[in-house]
């Protein structure tokens, strides 16, 4: 299986980076893995609409072609990112805006969207500090990416793992989180 990891954290010393390493190590034992590190790539998250940049051209923009090709090739997509202001980092939101374009990831039908990314599954791994009993009542925390972006684009099933709290716990507890991620990743 082709597995694409989309990683959005600016610091390679971070806990998110430790998660990325666990996932890469576990998944690469059985699958072909490509990692897209959005900060390392210097991905430009700004969606532009003007005389030179038409919305109707987004799906064939040469600047984002390599990302569309990676998504097309992937059977399984893993997102790894911290929760910032209840949602995904802006660089990842900009990636979705620019790459998951109409005509590529979906098209419009009379009622809602027709997903084009069929036959793919996904796993979203997030970190934050909000108690897990609060998350079901909170806006977003990865739920928007799962239910309002990936699923309408045809990606299913989508698993969402929220590791929390990650900052106010012992190193041992964080290592347990990493073990849990590694076990799940080995089962892909
Ligand atoms: P880091 O800060 O890199 O690390 C966390 C801890 O893990 C540190 O103690 C570090 O030493 C340790 N660590 C690092 N590597 C390892 C390793 N290999 N093994 C064990 N331990 C390790 N949180 C919310 O709940 N809701 C919000 O709305 C929210 N908004 C935010 C907005 C902004 C702009 C920012 C910056 C933070 C926000 N947060 C929020 C908190 C954010 O979600 C956490 O800071 C983030 O998830 C922590 O992940 P990290 O990879 O950056 O951790």
CSV table of C-alpha atoms and ligand atoms in Angstrom, one decimal:
chain,number,residue,atom,x,y,z
A,1,UNK,CA,0.0,0.0,0.0
A,2,UNK,CA,1.2,3.6,-0.7
A,3,UNK,CA,1.0,5.6,2.6
A,4,UNK,CA,1.3,9.4,2.5
A,5,UNK,CA,2.1,11.2,5.8
A,6,UNK,CA,1.2,14.9,5.8
A,7,UNK,CA,3.0,16.5,8.7
A,8,UNK,CA,2.4,20.1,10.0
A,9,UNK,CA,4.7,21.1,12.9
A,10,UNK,CA,7.5,23.7,12.6
A,11,UNK,CA,9.9,22.0,15.1
A,12,UNK,CA,11.9,18.8,14.6
A,13,UNK,CA,12.5,18.6,18.3
A,14,UNK,CA,8.8,18.5,19.1
A,15,UNK,CA,6.6,15.8,20.5
A,16,UNK,CA,4.8,15.8,17.1
A,17,UNK,CA,8.1,15.0,15.4
A,18,UNK,CA,8.5,12.0,17.8
A,19,UNK,CA,5.1,10.9,16.7
A,20,UNK,CA,6.1,11.2,13.1
A,21,UNK,CA,9.2,9.1,13.6
A,22,UNK,CA,7.2,6.4,15.4
A,23,UNK,CA,4.6,6.3,12.5
A,24,UNK,CA,7.3,6.3,9.8
A,25,UNK,CA,9.2,3.4,11.5
A,26,UNK,CA,6.1,1.3,12.1
A,27,UNK,CA,4.4,1.8,8.8
A,28,UNK,CA,7.5,1.5,6.6
A,29,UNK,CA,7.9,-2.2,7.7
A,30,UNK,CA,4.9,-3.2,5.6
A,31,UNK,CA,4.2,-0.3,3.2
A,32,UNK,CA,5.8,2.3,0.9
A,33,UNK,CA,5.8,5.6,2.9
A,34,UNK,CA,6.1,9.1,1.6
A,35,UNK,CA,6.3,12.0,4.1
A,36,UNK,CA,5.2,15.5,3.2
A,37,UNK,CA,6.6,17.9,5.8
A,38,UNK,CA,4.8,21.1,5.0
A,39,UNK,CA,7.1,23.4,7.0
A,40,UNK,CA,10.3,21.7,5.6
A,41,UNK,CA,8.9,22.1,2.1
A,42,UNK,CA,8.2,25.8,2.7
A,43,UNK,CA,4.7,25.2,1.5
A,44,UNK,CA,2.9,28.5,0.7
A,45,UNK,CA,-0.5,28.3,2.3
A,46,UNK,CA,-1.9,31.4,0.6
A,47,UNK,CA,-4.7,30.9,-1.7
A,48,UNK,CA,-4.8,33.7,-4.3
A,49,UNK,CA,-7.7,34.7,-6.5
A,50,UNK,CA,-7.0,37.5,-9.0
A,51,UNK,CA,-6.5,38.0,-12.7
A,52,UNK,CA,-3.7,35.4,-12.9
A,53,UNK,CA,-5.2,33.0,-10.3
A,54,UNK,CA,-8.7,31.8,-11.1
A,55,UNK,CA,-10.6,29.4,-8.8
A,56,UNK,CA,-11.4,27.3,-11.9
A,57,UNK,CA,-7.7,26.8,-12.5
A,58,UNK,CA,-6.8,25.6,-9.0
A,59,UNK,CA,-7.2,21.9,-9.9
A,60,UNK,CA,-4.6,22.2,-12.6
A,61,UNK,CA,-2.2,24.7,-10.9
A,62,UNK,CA,1.3,23.5,-11.8
A,63,UNK,CA,2.6,24.8,-8.4
A,64,UNK,CA,0.5,22.2,-6.6
A,65,UNK,CA,0.6,19.4,-9.1
A,66,UNK,CA,3.2,17.3,-7.2
A,67,UNK,CA,0.9,17.4,-4.1
A,68,UNK,CA,-2.1,16.3,-6.2
A,69,UNK,CA,0.0,13.5,-7.6
A,70,UNK,CA,1.0,12.3,-4.1
A,71,UNK,CA,-2.6,12.3,-3.0
A,72,UNK,CA,-3.8,10.5,-6.1
A,73,UNK,CA,-1.1,7.8,-5.6
A,74,UNK,CA,-1.8,7.3,-1.9
A,75,UNK,CA,-4.1,4.5,-0.6
A,76,UNK,CA,-3.9,5.7,3.0
A,77,UNK,CA,-3.2,9.3,4.2
A,78,UNK,CA,-1.9,10.0,7.7
A,79,UNK,CA,-2.1,13.6,9.1
A,80,UNK,CA,0.0,14.5,12.1
A,81,UNK,CA,-0.4,18.0,13.6
A,82,UNK,CA,-0.9,19.9,16.9
A,83,UNK,CA,-4.3,21.5,17.7
A,84,UNK,CA,-3.9,25.3,17.5
A,85,UNK,CA,-6.9,27.4,18.4
A,86,UNK,CA,-9.1,24.3,18.3
A,87,UNK,CA,-8.1,23.3,14.8
A,88,UNK,CA,-5.3,22.5,12.4
A,89,UNK,CA,-2.3,24.8,11.9
A,90,UNK,CA,-2.8,27.5,9.2
A,91,UNK,CA,-0.2,25.8,6.9
A,92,UNK,CA,-2.3,22.7,6.8
A,93,UNK,CA,-5.5,24.6,6.3
A,94,UNK,CA,-3.8,26.4,3.4
A,95,UNK,CA,-2.7,23.1,2.0
A,96,UNK,CA,-6.3,21.8,2.0
A,97,UNK,CA,-7.5,25.1,0.5
A,98,UNK,CA,-5.0,25.0,-2.4
A,99,UNK,CA,-4.7,21.2,-3.1
A,100,UNK,CA,-8.1,19.7,-2.3
A,101,UNK,CA,-9.5,21.8,-5.1
A,102,UNK,CA,-12.9,21.5,-6.9
A,103,UNK,CA,-12.4,19.3,-9.9
A,104,UNK,CA,-9.6,17.3,-8.2
A,105,UNK,CA,-10.8,16.3,-4.7
A,106,UNK,CA,-14.6,16.8,-5.3
A,107,UNK,CA,-17.2,18.3,-7.6
A,108,UNK,CA,-20.5,19.8,-7.0
A,109,UNK,CA,-23.8,17.9,-7.4
A,110,UNK,CA,-27.3,19.2,-6.8
A,111,UNK,CA,-27.2,18.5,-3.1
A,112,UNK,CA,-23.7,18.8,-1.7
A,113,UNK,CA,-20.4,17.4,-2.9
A,114,UNK,CA,-19.4,14.4,-5.0
A,115,UNK,CA,-16.1,13.1,-3.6
A,116,UNK,CA,-13.4,12.1,-6.1
A,117,UNK,CA,-10.9,10.6,-3.7
A,118,UNK,CA,-12.6,7.2,-3.4
A,119,UNK,CA,-10.8,4.1,-2.3
A,120,UNK,CA,-8.6,5.9,0.1
A,121,UNK,CA,-8.6,5.8,3.9
A,122,UNK,CA,-7.1,8.2,6.5
A,123,UNK,CA,-5.8,8.5,10.0
A,124,UNK,CA,-5.6,11.9,11.7
A,125,UNK,CA,-3.3,12.1,14.7
A,126,UNK,CA,-3.5,15.3,16.8
A,127,UNK,CA,-2.0,16.5,20.1
A,128,UNK,CA,-3.5,19.1,22.5
A,129,UNK,CA,-4.1,19.8,26.1
A,130,UNK,CA,-7.9,19.8,26.3
A,131,UNK,CA,-9.4,17.0,28.5
A,132,UNK,CA,-10.8,14.2,26.4
A,133,UNK,CA,-14.2,14.4,28.1
A,134,UNK,CA,-14.5,18.0,26.8
A,135,UNK,CA,-13.5,17.2,23.2
A,136,UNK,CA,-16.9,15.7,22.1
A,137,UNK,CA,-18.6,19.0,23.1
A,138,UNK,CA,-15.9,21.2,21.6
A,139,UNK,CA,-15.8,22.6,18.0
A,140,UNK,CA,-13.3,20.9,15.7
A,141,UNK,CA,-10.2,19.2,17.4
A,142,UNK,CA,-9.7,17.3,14.1
A,143,UNK,CA,-13.4,16.7,13.6
A,144,UNK,CA,-13.7,19.3,10.8
A,145,UNK,CA,-10.9,17.6,8.8
A,146,UNK,CA,-12.5,14.2,9.3
A,147,UNK,CA,-16.2,14.9,8.8
A,148,UNK,CA,-16.3,18.1,6.7
A,149,UNK,CA,-13.2,17.8,4.5
A,150,UNK,CA,-12.0,14.2,4.0
A,151,UNK,CA,-15.3,12.3,4.1
A,152,UNK,CA,-17.1,14.7,1.6
A,153,UNK,CA,-14.0,14.2,-0.7
A,154,UNK,CA,-14.7,10.5,-0.6
A,155,UNK,CA,-12.0,9.4,1.8
A,156,UNK,CA,-13.4,6.6,4.1
A,157,UNK,CA,-12.9,5.3,6.8
A,158,UNK,CA,-11.2,8.2,8.6
A,159,UNK,CA,-9.8,7.4,12.1
A,160,UNK,CA,-9.2,10.3,14.5
A,161,UNK,CA,-6.7,10.0,17.4
A,162,UNK,CA,-6.4,12.9,19.8
A,163,UNK,CA,-3.5,12.6,22.3
A,164,UNK,CA,-4.2,14.7,25.4
A,165,UNK,CA,-2.9,16.3,27.5
A,166,UNK,CA,0.5,16.2,26.0
A,167,UNK,CA,2.2,19.1,27.9
A,168,UNK,CA,1.3,18.6,31.5
A,169,UNK,CA,2.1,14.9,31.9
A,170,UNK,CA,5.2,12.8,32.7
A,171,UNK,CA,7.7,11.7,30.1
A,172,UNK,CA,6.6,8.1,30.9
A,173,UNK,CA,3.0,8.9,30.0
A,174,UNK,CA,4.2,10.5,26.8
A,175,UNK,CA,6.2,7.4,26.0
A,176,UNK,CA,3.0,5.4,26.5
A,177,UNK,CA,1.3,7.6,23.9
A,178,UNK,CA,4.1,7.0,21.5
A,179,UNK,CA,3.9,3.2,22.1
A,180,UNK,CA,0.1,3.3,21.4
A,181,UNK,CA,0.7,5.2,18.2
A,182,UNK,CA,3.3,2.7,17.1
A,183,UNK,CA,1.0,-0.2,17.8
A,184,UNK,CA,-1.8,1.3,15.8
A,185,UNK,CA,0.6,2.2,13.0
A,186,UNK,CA,1.9,-1.3,12.8
A,187,UNK,CA,-1.7,-2.6,12.2
A,188,UNK,CA,-2.2,-0.5,9.1
B,1,LIG,P1,6.1,20.0,22.5
B,1,LIG,O1,5.9,21.3,23.1
B,1,LIG,O2,7.2,19.8,21.5
B,1,LIG,O3,6.3,18.9,23.6
B,1,LIG,C1,5.4,18.7,24.6
B,1,LIG,C2,6.2,17.9,25.7
B,1,LIG,O4,6.6,16.7,25.2
B,1,LIG,C3,7.4,18.7,26.2
B,1,LIG,O5,7.5,18.6,27.6
B,1,LIG,C4,8.6,18.0,25.5
B,1,LIG,O6,9.7,18.0,26.3
B,1,LIG,C5,8.0,16.5,25.5
B,1,LIG,N1,8.6,15.7,24.4
B,1,LIG,C6,9.1,16.1,23.2
B,1,LIG,N2,9.6,15.0,22.6
B,1,LIG,C7,9.3,13.9,23.4
B,1,LIG,C8,9.6,12.5,23.2
B,1,LIG,N3,10.2,12.1,22.1
B,1,LIG,N4,9.2,11.7,24.2
B,1,LIG,C9,8.6,12.2,25.3
B,1,LIG,N5,8.3,13.5,25.5
B,1,LIG,C10,8.7,14.3,24.5
B,1,LIG,N6,-4.3,23.2,23.0
B,1,LIG,C11,-5.6,23.0,23.2
B,1,LIG,O7,-5.9,22.0,23.9
B,1,LIG,N7,-6.5,23.7,22.5
B,1,LIG,C12,-6.2,24.8,21.7
B,1,LIG,O8,-7.1,25.4,21.2
B,1,LIG,C13,-4.8,25.1,21.6
B,1,LIG,N8,-4.4,26.2,20.9
B,1,LIG,C14,-3.1,26.4,20.7
B,1,LIG,C15,-2.7,27.5,19.9
B,1,LIG,C16,-1.3,27.8,19.6
B,1,LIG,C17,-1.0,28.9,18.7
B,1,LIG,C18,-0.4,27.0,20.3
B,1,LIG,C19,1.1,27.2,20.0
B,1,LIG,C20,-0.7,25.9,21.1
B,1,LIG,C21,-2.1,25.6,21.3
B,1,LIG,N9,-2.5,24.6,22.1
B,1,LIG,C22,-3.9,24.3,22.3
B,1,LIG,C23,-1.5,23.6,22.7
B,1,LIG,C24,-1.0,22.7,21.6
B,1,LIG,O9,-2.0,21.9,21.1
B,1,LIG,C25,0.2,21.9,22.2
B,1,LIG,O10,1.2,22.9,22.4
B,1,LIG,C26,0.7,20.9,21.2
B,1,LIG,O11,-0.2,19.9,20.9
B,1,LIG,C27,2.0,20.2,21.8
B,1,LIG,O12,2.6,19.4,20.8
B,1,LIG,P2,4.1,19.7,20.4
B,1,LIG,O13,4.5,18.7,19.5
B,1,LIG,O14,4.3,21.1,20.0
B,1,LIG,O15,4.7,19.5,21.8
